[in-house]
Amino acid sequence: MKAIKYYTICLISSLLSSCYEDKGNYDYNDSIQDIKVELDALYGIKKSDEIMKYTITPKITTPDGDKSYLEYTWVSNTQSATSTVNDTIGTEESVTLEIDPNDKDFAYKHFIRLYVKDRRYNTETMVPTQLEIIKPYSYAWVVLHEQNNHAEIGSVEYVGNEMFITTDAYTKEQGKSLSGKPVALYTRQSATSDSRNWGYEAMSQLYITTSIPEESGLVNQVEGFKLMADWNSLIFPSQQNEINIQDIKGNGGNSGLLICSNGKVFRSCYYSPFLFMMQPDVTFLDDYYISHLVNGPHTGVGFDKQGHRFVHLALQSGGYWNGYNQTTIQDAGPILNIEKVYGNAADPNEIDENIEIINMFNGYHYEVTGTAIWQKYSAYAYGLAPGNRSHVYVFRYYALTHAGVAALPYHFEFITPEGINKDTPMTSGYEYNNIIFYATGNKIYKLDCSTGKSTLVYQHEDSAAKISCLKMAVEGYTSFGGSDDEGTENYGHPYTRCLGAGINTSDGNGEFVVLQLNTSGKVDENKKYPSIQIHKGFGKITDINFI
């Protein structure tokens, strides 16, 4: 028997598995002689430590309402949707699957087919579907908020056709609560499949920071937010004084986590969560203070507010250590000047000292065919200047590692939209060219950087509510699927057009809102899930992330 056991809905004793060979000559038509057979393309169940049961019932319509002349055969395999050899798993209209997560043959995907035969005419049709076992907190939102005077991690999970909202996911999983106040979340959206280096397997790595250092650091969400290592355990002892874990800016990328604190830059690597400090190259002159940075598919960009310049954080250099335990300082790569080349819209090494950079984040995938397309993503730096002026600098990661290519091809200047200040939440996604989404008060806007024009996208019903954080589920390159439409199959909408907002209402509570956007940045029509989702029951929200 396989790792999965099957029972028909009317079965008294267990059904023995048998081999079923598919002749492969079906046209995947869902109707025979005016009989319609319907199944969802995908069913999902959240993985647990105990035996899981799931029932699939097709919708079958006959002209006379009688189904007594129909015969059913359910078959399944765990190899592929096109496999012609399957196990027979049921012969009734519905089938219930019993899945043991501890079985040696356990599989996350089950490819299922239902054959329906009309005995009157000796005709048969086949309808395919899939059952996917989903790891806890995978392709899910996490919400850092305050509950009962302490930090709490809530979640919004999408399994099958259902949304599961858990406002106290950390406490339920751990059996105890966090003690400190909420500070921030950080995520690296890159799967870890090498348990030897990371100690666990998950679609993303999640870092939590509260006001208590000992409970802050890398957590394994798949195993109930187990603390894998606190921040101090992830930083070399002689470099710990260079970082303030209560004041970190940064994000994850394919090369690891990239953060700045106290003007210094730290990065982990592909094979390890351990962070080492990046050092200035010998050609990088004068003192520096990195106040903001952004992590791309293979390298990074930072802003040196002391030297009023942008810098190249060369992640493709160094970054070759493994695991959690490090006994010597490793080469984390250099901090470099950005090359001055023809085609730059501004000199990245000489930014007007009156311009204050307030945010940096990822965005547009500007070239989807050709060479090294996985590197061809953009990053935005937003700056404020006197006279109510805004400046947006657009960087291209590919150019940072290829000589003679302009790394800063666009620089936009326009009147600052009302309400934007140094604390304004901002984000973008890789389907939006020179488009930024930002929030002021209870409203979310789309800003076209090329014109400086803002358009209202969403307004919360509470006029006194304040949006504390705003994030596209996927801003830039990830290893989730490697395609710009990732999310369409399972979630029903591309993740790069799913906009999350943490909203604190006037009554002291928090609401988490998800907007599914179309390609023009407006709220789309409902798909598999509602295009406007309002999830309530949270405390005051500090941060959000998609894992």
Coordinates of C-alpha atoms in Angstrom, one line a residue:
M1 CA 0.0 0.0 0.0
K2 CA 1.1 3.6 -0.6
A3 CA 1.4 6.3 2.1
I4 CA -2.1 7.3 1.4
K5 CA -5.1 5.1 2.1
Y6 CA -8.5 5.6 0.4
Y7 CA -12.1 5.0 1.5
T8 CA -15.2 5.6 -0.5
I9 CA -17.9 7.6 1.2
C10 CA -20.2 4.6 1.6
L11 CA -17.4 2.1 2.3
I12 CA -17.8 -0.2 5.3
S13 CA -14.4 -1.9 5.1
S14 CA -11.1 -0.6 3.6
L15 CA -10.8 -0.9 -0.2
L16 CA -7.8 -2.8 -1.4
S17 CA -5.5 -1.0 -3.8
S18 CA -5.1 -2.4 -7.3
C19 CA -3.1 -1.4 -10.3
Y20 CA -5.0 0.6 -13.0
E21 CA -3.5 1.1 -16.4
D22 CA -4.7 4.2 -18.2
K23 CA -5.0 3.7 -22.0
G24 CA -4.3 7.4 -22.4
N25 CA -6.9 8.0 -25.1
Y26 CA -9.1 10.4 -23.3
D27 CA -9.7 14.0 -24.4
Y28 CA -10.3 15.3 -20.9
N29 CA -13.9 16.1 -21.8
D30 CA -16.0 16.6 -18.7
S31 CA -19.3 15.4 -20.2
I32 CA -20.7 12.3 -21.8
Q33 CA -24.2 12.1 -23.4
D34 CA -25.3 15.3 -21.6
I35 CA -23.8 14.1 -18.3
K36 CA -21.5 16.7 -16.8
V37 CA -18.7 15.9 -14.3
E38 CA -17.0 18.7 -12.4
L39 CA -14.0 18.6 -10.1
D40 CA -11.8 21.5 -8.9
A41 CA -8.4 21.5 -10.6
L42 CA -6.7 21.5 -7.2
Y43 CA -7.6 20.5 -3.7
G44 CA -5.4 21.2 -0.7
I45 CA -5.0 20.2 2.9
K46 CA -2.6 21.6 5.5
K47 CA 0.0 19.1 6.7
S48 CA -0.3 18.1 10.4
D49 CA 1.6 15.6 12.6
E50 CA -1.5 13.4 12.7
I51 CA -3.4 11.4 10.1
M52 CA -5.2 13.7 7.8
K53 CA -8.5 12.9 6.0
Y54 CA -9.9 14.6 3.0
T55 CA -13.1 13.9 1.0
I56 CA -13.5 14.7 -2.7
T57 CA -17.0 14.8 -4.1
P58 CA -17.6 15.7 -7.8
K59 CA -20.5 17.7 -9.0
I60 CA -22.3 15.4 -11.5
T61 CA -25.4 16.5 -13.5
T62 CA -27.6 14.1 -15.5
P63 CA -30.5 15.1 -17.7
D64 CA -33.0 13.1 -15.6
G65 CA -31.3 13.5 -12.2
D66 CA -30.7 9.8 -12.1
K67 CA -27.2 8.6 -11.5
S68 CA -27.9 4.9 -10.9
Y69 CA -26.5 3.9 -14.4
L70 CA -23.1 5.5 -13.7
E71 CA -20.0 3.7 -12.6
Y72 CA -17.1 5.4 -10.9
T73 CA -13.4 4.6 -10.8
W74 CA -10.9 6.8 -8.9
V75 CA -7.2 6.3 -9.6
S76 CA -4.1 8.1 -8.3
N77 CA -0.4 8.2 -8.4
T78 CA 2.3 10.4 -6.8
Q79 CA 4.6 10.7 -9.9
S80 CA 3.0 13.0 -12.5
A81 CA -0.3 14.0 -14.0
T82 CA 0.5 12.1 -17.2
S83 CA 1.4 8.8 -15.6
T84 CA -0.5 5.9 -17.2
V85 CA 0.0 3.6 -14.3
N86 CA -2.1 4.4 -11.2
D87 CA -3.6 2.8 -8.1
T88 CA -7.3 2.2 -8.1
I89 CA -8.5 4.0 -5.0
G90 CA -12.3 4.1 -5.1
T91 CA -15.4 3.0 -6.9
E92 CA -18.1 5.2 -5.4
E93 CA -19.1 8.7 -6.3
S94 CA -17.0 10.3 -3.6
V95 CA -13.7 9.2 -2.2
T96 CA -12.1 10.0 1.2
L97 CA -8.3 10.0 1.4
E98 CA -6.5 9.1 4.6
I99 CA -2.9 10.4 4.7
D100 CA -0.3 9.3 7.2
P101 CA 2.5 12.0 7.3
N102 CA 4.8 9.5 9.0
D103 CA 4.6 6.9 6.3
K104 CA 7.9 6.2 4.5
D105 CA 6.1 6.8 1.1
F106 CA 4.5 10.0 2.1
A107 CA 4.2 12.5 -0.8
Y108 CA 3.0 16.1 -1.0
K109 CA 1.3 15.8 -4.4
H110 CA -1.2 13.2 -5.5
F111 CA -2.4 13.2 -9.1
I112 CA -6.0 11.9 -9.2
R113 CA -8.4 11.0 -12.0
L114 CA -12.1 10.2 -11.9
Y115 CA -13.5 8.0 -14.6
V116 CA -17.2 8.0 -15.0
K117 CA -18.9 5.4 -17.2
D118 CA -22.4 5.5 -18.6
R119 CA -23.5 1.8 -18.7
R120 CA -26.4 2.6 -21.0
Y121 CA -24.2 3.6 -23.9
N122 CA -20.9 2.1 -22.8
T123 CA -19.3 5.5 -22.9
E124 CA -16.7 6.9 -20.4
T125 CA -15.1 10.2 -19.5
M126 CA -12.2 11.2 -17.3
V127 CA -11.7 14.3 -15.2
P128 CA -8.2 15.0 -13.6
T129 CA -7.5 16.8 -10.4
Q130 CA -4.8 17.1 -7.8
L131 CA -4.6 16.9 -4.0
E132 CA -1.7 18.8 -2.5
I133 CA -0.4 18.5 1.1
I134 CA 0.7 22.0 2.0
K135 CA 3.4 22.6 4.6
P136 CA 2.3 24.9 7.4
Y137 CA 2.7 28.6 6.7
S138 CA 3.8 28.1 3.1
Y139 CA 2.7 30.8 0.6
A140 CA 1.0 32.5 3.5
W141 CA 1.0 35.9 5.1
V142 CA 2.4 36.5 8.6
V143 CA 1.4 39.4 10.7
L144 CA 3.4 40.8 13.6
H145 CA 1.1 42.5 16.0
E146 CA 0.6 43.3 19.7
Q147 CA -1.8 41.1 21.7
N148 CA -2.2 41.2 25.5
N149 CA 0.8 43.6 25.8
H150 CA 3.2 41.2 24.0
A151 CA 4.3 40.5 20.4
E152 CA 2.3 37.9 18.5
I153 CA 2.6 36.3 15.1
G154 CA -0.7 35.8 13.3
S155 CA -1.2 34.2 9.9
V156 CA -3.4 34.0 6.8
E157 CA -3.1 30.7 5.0
Y158 CA -4.7 29.6 1.7
V159 CA -5.4 25.9 1.5
G160 CA -7.5 24.4 -1.3
N161 CA -10.3 26.9 -1.6
E162 CA -10.3 28.1 2.0
M163 CA -8.6 30.9 3.9
F164 CA -7.4 30.1 7.5
I165 CA -6.9 33.1 9.7
T166 CA -5.0 32.5 13.0
T167 CA -4.4 35.6 15.0
D168 CA -2.3 33.8 17.6
A169 CA -0.4 31.3 15.5
Y170 CA 2.9 31.6 17.5
T171 CA 1.2 31.0 20.8
K172 CA -0.9 28.1 19.6
E173 CA 2.1 26.4 18.0
Q174 CA 4.6 27.0 20.8
G175 CA 2.2 26.6 23.7
K176 CA 3.6 29.9 25.1
S177 CA 3.7 33.5 24.0
L178 CA 6.4 35.9 23.0
S179 CA 7.3 38.2 25.9
G180 CA 8.7 41.3 24.2
K181 CA 7.0 44.0 22.2
P182 CA 6.8 43.7 18.4
V183 CA 9.6 45.3 16.4
A184 CA 9.9 43.9 12.8
L185 CA 9.8 41.0 10.4
Y186 CA 12.3 40.0 7.7
T187 CA 11.9 37.4 5.1
R188 CA 14.1 35.7 2.5
Q189 CA 11.8 34.2 -0.1
S190 CA 14.1 31.4 -1.2
A191 CA 13.5 27.7 -0.5
T192 CA 15.9 25.8 1.8
S193 CA 16.0 22.2 0.7
D194 CA 19.4 21.4 2.3
S195 CA 18.6 20.6 5.9
R196 CA 22.4 20.0 6.6
N197 CA 23.1 23.7 6.3
W198 CA 19.9 25.2 7.5
G199 CA 18.6 22.5 9.7
Y200 CA 15.1 22.6 8.2
E201 CA 13.2 22.8 4.9
A202 CA 10.8 25.6 4.1
M203 CA 9.7 27.8 1.2
S204 CA 11.0 31.0 3.0
Q205 CA 13.2 32.0 6.0
L206 CA 11.4 34.1 8.5
Y207 CA 13.2 36.4 11.0
I208 CA 11.3 37.9 14.0
T209 CA 12.5 40.8 16.1
T210 CA 10.9 41.7 19.4
S211 CA 12.2 44.0 22.2
I212 CA 13.8 40.9 23.9
P213 CA 16.9 39.8 22.0
E214 CA 16.9 36.2 23.3
E215 CA 13.6 35.4 21.6
S216 CA 14.4 37.2 18.3
G217 CA 16.1 35.7 15.3
L218 CA 15.5 33.0 12.7
V219 CA 12.4 30.9 13.3
N220 CA 11.3 27.7 11.5
Q221 CA 7.6 28.4 10.7
V222 CA 7.1 24.8 9.4
E223 CA 7.9 23.5 12.9
G224 CA 5.7 25.9 14.8
F225 CA 8.0 28.9 14.7
K226 CA 10.8 27.1 16.5
L227 CA 13.7 29.5 17.2
M228 CA 16.6 28.1 15.2
A229 CA 19.0 30.8 16.3
D230 CA 18.8 34.2 18.0
W231 CA 20.3 37.3 16.4
N232 CA 23.5 37.2 18.5
S233 CA 24.0 33.5 17.6
L234 CA 24.0 34.5 14.0
I235 CA 26.7 37.3 14.2
F236 CA 30.4 36.8 14.8
P237 CA 31.3 37.8 18.4
S238 CA 33.8 40.5 17.3
Q239 CA 31.2 42.1 15.0
Q240 CA 28.2 42.0 17.4
N241 CA 28.9 45.5 18.7
E242 CA 28.5 46.9 15.2
I243 CA 24.8 46.0 15.0
N244 CA 21.7 47.1 16.9
I245 CA 19.2 44.4 16.4
Q246 CA 16.4 46.7 17.4
D247 CA 17.2 49.0 14.5
I248 CA 17.7 46.9 11.3
K249 CA 16.7 47.7 7.7
G250 CA 16.9 45.1 4.9
N251 CA 15.4 42.1 3.2
G252 CA 16.3 38.7 1.9
G253 CA 17.3 37.7 -1.6
N254 CA 18.6 34.7 -3.5
S255 CA 22.1 35.3 -2.0
G256 CA 20.9 35.5 1.6
L257 CA 19.6 38.1 4.1
L258 CA 21.1 41.6 3.6
I259 CA 20.7 44.1 6.4
C260 CA 22.1 47.4 7.6
S261 CA 22.4 48.8 11.2
N262 CA 24.5 51.5 12.7
G263 CA 25.7 52.3 9.2
K264 CA 27.2 48.9 8.7
V265 CA 26.1 46.1 6.3
F266 CA 25.7 42.5 7.1
R267 CA 24.8 39.6 4.9
S268 CA 24.2 35.8 5.2
C269 CA 24.7 33.5 2.2
Y270 CA 22.9 30.8 0.2
Y271 CA 24.3 28.0 2.4
S272 CA 24.0 29.6 5.9
P273 CA 21.9 32.0 8.0
F274 CA 25.0 33.3 9.7
L275 CA 25.8 37.0 9.0
F276 CA 29.1 38.6 8.4
M277 CA 29.9 42.3 7.9
M278 CA 30.7 43.5 4.4
Q279 CA 33.8 45.6 4.2
P280 CA 34.6 48.6 1.9
D281 CA 36.8 47.8 -1.1
V282 CA 40.3 49.4 -1.2
T283 CA 39.0 51.7 -3.9
F284 CA 36.0 52.8 -1.8
L285 CA 37.3 56.0 -0.2
D286 CA 36.1 58.0 2.8
D287 CA 34.0 57.0 5.8
Y288 CA 30.4 55.7 5.1
Y289 CA 27.1 55.2 6.8
I290 CA 24.7 52.9 5.0
S291 CA 21.2 54.0 6.0
H292 CA 19.1 52.1 3.5
L293 CA 19.6 49.1 1.2
V294 CA 17.8 46.7 -1.1
N295 CA 18.7 43.1 -1.9
G296 CA 18.3 41.8 -5.5
P297 CA 18.6 38.4 -7.2
H298 CA 22.4 38.3 -7.1
T299 CA 23.7 41.6 -5.8
G300 CA 22.5 44.7 -3.8
V301 CA 22.3 48.5 -3.7
G302 CA 22.7 50.7 -0.6
F303 CA 22.7 54.4 0.2
D304 CA 25.6 56.0 2.0
K305 CA 24.0 59.0 3.7
Q306 CA 27.4 60.3 5.0
G307 CA 28.9 60.4 1.5
H308 CA 25.6 61.1 -0.2
R309 CA 26.0 58.4 -2.7
F310 CA 24.6 55.0 -3.7
V311 CA 26.9 52.0 -3.4
H312 CA 27.1 48.5 -4.9
L313 CA 26.9 45.8 -2.3
A314 CA 28.7 43.0 -4.2
L315 CA 27.0 39.9 -3.0
Q316 CA 28.3 37.8 -5.9
S317 CA 31.7 38.1 -4.2
G318 CA 32.4 36.0 -1.1
G319 CA 29.5 34.3 0.7
Y320 CA 30.9 30.8 0.9
W321 CA 30.3 29.5 4.4
N322 CA 28.0 26.8 5.7
G323 CA 25.7 26.2 8.6
Y324 CA 25.3 27.9 11.9
N325 CA 28.7 27.5 13.6
Q326 CA 31.5 29.8 12.4
T327 CA 34.9 30.0 14.1
T328 CA 36.6 32.5 11.8
I329 CA 35.5 35.7 10.0
Q330 CA 34.4 35.0 6.5
D331 CA 34.6 37.1 3.3
A332 CA 31.1 38.7 3.0
G333 CA 32.0 40.6 -0.2
P334 CA 33.0 44.2 -0.7
I335 CA 31.2 47.6 -0.8
L336 CA 32.0 49.2 -4.1
N337 CA 31.5 52.5 -5.9
I338 CA 28.9 52.3 -8.7
E339 CA 30.5 52.7 -12.1
K340 CA 30.1 56.0 -13.9
V341 CA 28.9 55.1 -17.4
Y342 CA 27.1 56.7 -20.3
G343 CA 23.3 56.3 -19.9
N344 CA 23.1 56.9 -16.1
A345 CA 20.3 59.4 -15.5
A346 CA 22.2 60.8 -12.5
D347 CA 25.6 60.3 -11.0
P348 CA 25.1 57.6 -8.4
N349 CA 28.3 58.7 -6.6
E350 CA 27.2 62.3 -6.1
I351 CA 23.6 62.7 -4.8
D352 CA 22.5 66.2 -3.8
E353 CA 23.0 66.5 0.0
N354 CA 19.6 68.1 0.3
I355 CA 17.9 64.9 -0.8
E356 CA 17.0 62.5 2.0
I357 CA 16.6 58.9 0.9
I358 CA 13.7 57.5 2.9
N359 CA 13.1 54.0 1.4
M360 CA 14.5 51.4 -1.0
F361 CA 12.6 48.4 -2.3
N362 CA 12.4 46.0 -5.3
G363 CA 10.3 46.2 -8.4
Y364 CA 9.9 45.8 -12.2
H365 CA 11.2 42.8 -14.1
Y366 CA 12.4 44.8 -17.1
E367 CA 13.5 42.1 -19.5
V368 CA 11.9 38.6 -19.6
T369 CA 13.7 37.2 -22.6
G370 CA 17.4 36.9 -23.5
T371 CA 20.5 36.4 -21.4
A372 CA 20.4 36.3 -17.5
I373 CA 16.8 37.4 -17.3
W374 CA 16.8 36.3 -13.6
Q375 CA 19.1 39.3 -12.9
K376 CA 17.1 41.8 -14.8
Y377 CA 15.0 43.3 -12.0
S378 CA 14.8 46.9 -10.9
A379 CA 15.1 48.6 -7.5
Y380 CA 13.7 51.9 -6.4
A381 CA 15.1 54.5 -4.0
Y382 CA 12.7 57.3 -2.9
G383 CA 14.0 60.6 -1.7
L384 CA 12.6 63.8 -0.3
A385 CA 14.0 67.3 -1.0
P386 CA 13.2 70.8 0.1
G387 CA 10.5 72.7 -1.8
N388 CA 8.1 69.7 -1.6
R389 CA 10.1 67.8 -4.2
S390 CA 10.4 64.0 -4.5
H391 CA 13.1 62.1 -6.3
V392 CA 12.9 58.4 -7.4
Y393 CA 16.1 56.7 -8.6
V394 CA 15.7 53.4 -10.6
F395 CA 18.5 50.9 -10.5
R396 CA 19.0 47.7 -12.6
Y397 CA 20.8 44.9 -10.9
Y398 CA 22.2 43.3 -14.0
A399 CA 24.1 46.5 -14.8
L400 CA 25.8 46.4 -11.5
T401 CA 27.7 43.3 -12.4
H402 CA 28.3 44.0 -16.1
A403 CA 30.8 46.7 -17.1
G404 CA 29.7 49.6 -19.3
V405 CA 25.9 49.1 -18.6
A406 CA 24.0 51.9 -17.0
A407 CA 23.0 50.9 -13.5
L408 CA 20.8 54.0 -12.9
P409 CA 18.9 54.5 -16.1
Y410 CA 16.0 56.6 -14.7
H411 CA 15.8 59.5 -12.3
F412 CA 12.3 61.1 -11.7
E413 CA 11.6 64.4 -10.0
F414 CA 8.1 65.6 -9.2
I415 CA 6.0 67.4 -6.6
T416 CA 5.7 65.3 -3.4
P417 CA 2.2 63.7 -3.2
E418 CA 0.3 64.9 -0.1
G419 CA 1.0 62.9 3.0
I420 CA 4.3 61.3 2.0
N421 CA 7.0 61.6 4.6
K422 CA 10.0 59.6 5.9
D423 CA 7.7 57.1 7.6
T424 CA 5.4 56.4 4.6
P425 CA 5.1 52.7 3.8
M426 CA 6.0 51.9 0.2
T427 CA 6.3 48.8 -2.1
S428 CA 6.1 47.7 -5.7
G429 CA 6.1 44.5 -7.7
Y430 CA 7.9 43.2 -10.7
E431 CA 4.9 43.6 -13.0
Y432 CA 4.8 47.4 -12.5
N433 CA 7.1 49.6 -14.5
N434 CA 8.1 52.7 -12.6
I435 CA 5.0 52.3 -10.4
I436 CA 5.1 52.6 -6.6
F437 CA 2.3 51.9 -4.1
Y438 CA 2.2 53.9 -0.9
A439 CA -0.1 54.5 2.0
T440 CA -1.0 57.7 3.9
G441 CA -3.6 57.6 6.7
N442 CA -6.3 55.1 5.7
K443 CA -5.6 55.2 2.0
I444 CA -3.5 53.3 -0.5
Y445 CA -2.3 55.0 -3.7
K446 CA -0.6 54.1 -6.9
L447 CA 2.2 56.5 -7.9
D448 CA 3.3 56.8 -11.6
C449 CA 6.9 58.0 -11.2
S450 CA 7.1 59.1 -14.8
T451 CA 4.3 61.7 -14.3
G452 CA 4.2 62.1 -10.5
K453 CA 0.5 61.4 -10.6
S454 CA -1.1 59.5 -7.7
T455 CA -4.3 57.4 -8.0
L456 CA -6.4 56.1 -5.2
V457 CA -6.4 52.3 -5.0
Y458 CA -8.2 51.6 -1.7
Q459 CA -9.7 53.5 1.2
H460 CA -10.5 51.9 4.6
E461 CA -13.9 52.6 6.0
D462 CA -12.5 54.0 9.2
S463 CA -11.4 57.6 8.4
A464 CA -9.2 57.7 11.5
A465 CA -7.4 54.4 10.7
K466 CA -3.7 54.4 9.9
I467 CA -1.9 52.0 7.6
S468 CA 1.3 51.0 9.4
C469 CA 2.9 48.7 6.8
L470 CA 2.4 47.9 3.1
K471 CA 4.0 45.1 1.2
M472 CA 3.6 43.3 -2.1
A473 CA 3.6 39.5 -1.5
V474 CA 6.5 39.3 -4.0
E475 CA 8.4 42.4 -4.8
G476 CA 11.4 41.1 -6.8
Y477 CA 13.1 37.8 -7.7
T478 CA 12.3 34.8 -5.6
S479 CA 12.9 31.0 -6.0
F480 CA 9.1 30.4 -5.4
G481 CA 8.6 29.3 -9.0
G482 CA 10.9 31.4 -11.2
S483 CA 8.0 32.8 -13.3
D484 CA 6.3 36.1 -13.2
D485 CA 2.8 34.5 -12.9
E486 CA 3.8 32.4 -9.9
G487 CA 0.7 32.0 -7.7
T488 CA -1.8 31.8 -10.5
E489 CA -2.1 28.0 -10.4
N490 CA -2.4 27.4 -6.6
Y491 CA -3.7 30.8 -5.3
G492 CA -5.6 31.9 -8.4
H493 CA -3.7 35.2 -8.8
P494 CA 0.0 36.2 -9.3
Y495 CA 1.7 36.9 -5.9
T496 CA 3.5 39.9 -7.4
R497 CA 0.0 41.6 -7.7
C498 CA -1.1 40.7 -4.2
L499 CA -0.8 43.8 -2.0
G500 CA -0.9 43.4 1.8
A501 CA -1.6 46.2 4.3
G502 CA -1.5 46.3 8.1
I503 CA -4.2 48.7 9.2
N504 CA -4.6 50.0 12.8
T505 CA -8.1 51.2 13.4
S506 CA -9.4 54.0 15.7
D507 CA -10.6 51.5 18.3
G508 CA -7.1 50.2 18.9
N509 CA -7.4 47.0 16.9
G510 CA -5.6 45.8 13.8
E511 CA -7.0 44.6 10.5
F512 CA -5.0 42.9 7.7
V513 CA -6.1 43.7 4.2
V514 CA -5.1 41.9 1.0
L515 CA -5.8 43.5 -2.4
Q516 CA -5.5 41.5 -5.6
L517 CA -4.5 43.9 -8.3
N518 CA -4.7 43.9 -12.0
T519 CA -1.9 44.8 -14.3
S520 CA -2.8 48.5 -14.2
G521 CA -2.6 48.5 -10.4
K522 CA -6.4 48.6 -9.7
V523 CA -8.3 46.2 -7.6
D524 CA -9.0 43.2 -9.8
E525 CA -12.3 41.2 -10.1
N526 CA -12.7 38.3 -7.7
K527 CA -10.8 35.1 -8.6
K528 CA -10.4 32.0 -6.5
Y529 CA -10.3 34.2 -3.4
P530 CA -11.9 37.6 -2.9
S531 CA -10.0 40.5 -4.5
I532 CA -10.5 42.5 -1.3
Q533 CA -9.9 40.5 1.8
I534 CA -10.3 42.1 5.3
H535 CA -9.0 39.9 8.1
K536 CA -9.9 41.1 11.6
G537 CA -9.1 40.1 15.1
F538 CA -5.5 41.3 15.3
G539 CA -4.0 43.8 17.8
K540 CA -2.1 46.8 16.7
I541 CA -0.1 45.7 13.6
T542 CA 3.7 46.5 13.4
D543 CA 4.8 44.5 10.3
I544 CA 3.7 42.0 7.7
N545 CA 5.4 39.6 5.3
F546 CA 4.7 36.9 2.8
I547 CA 6.4 33.5 3.3

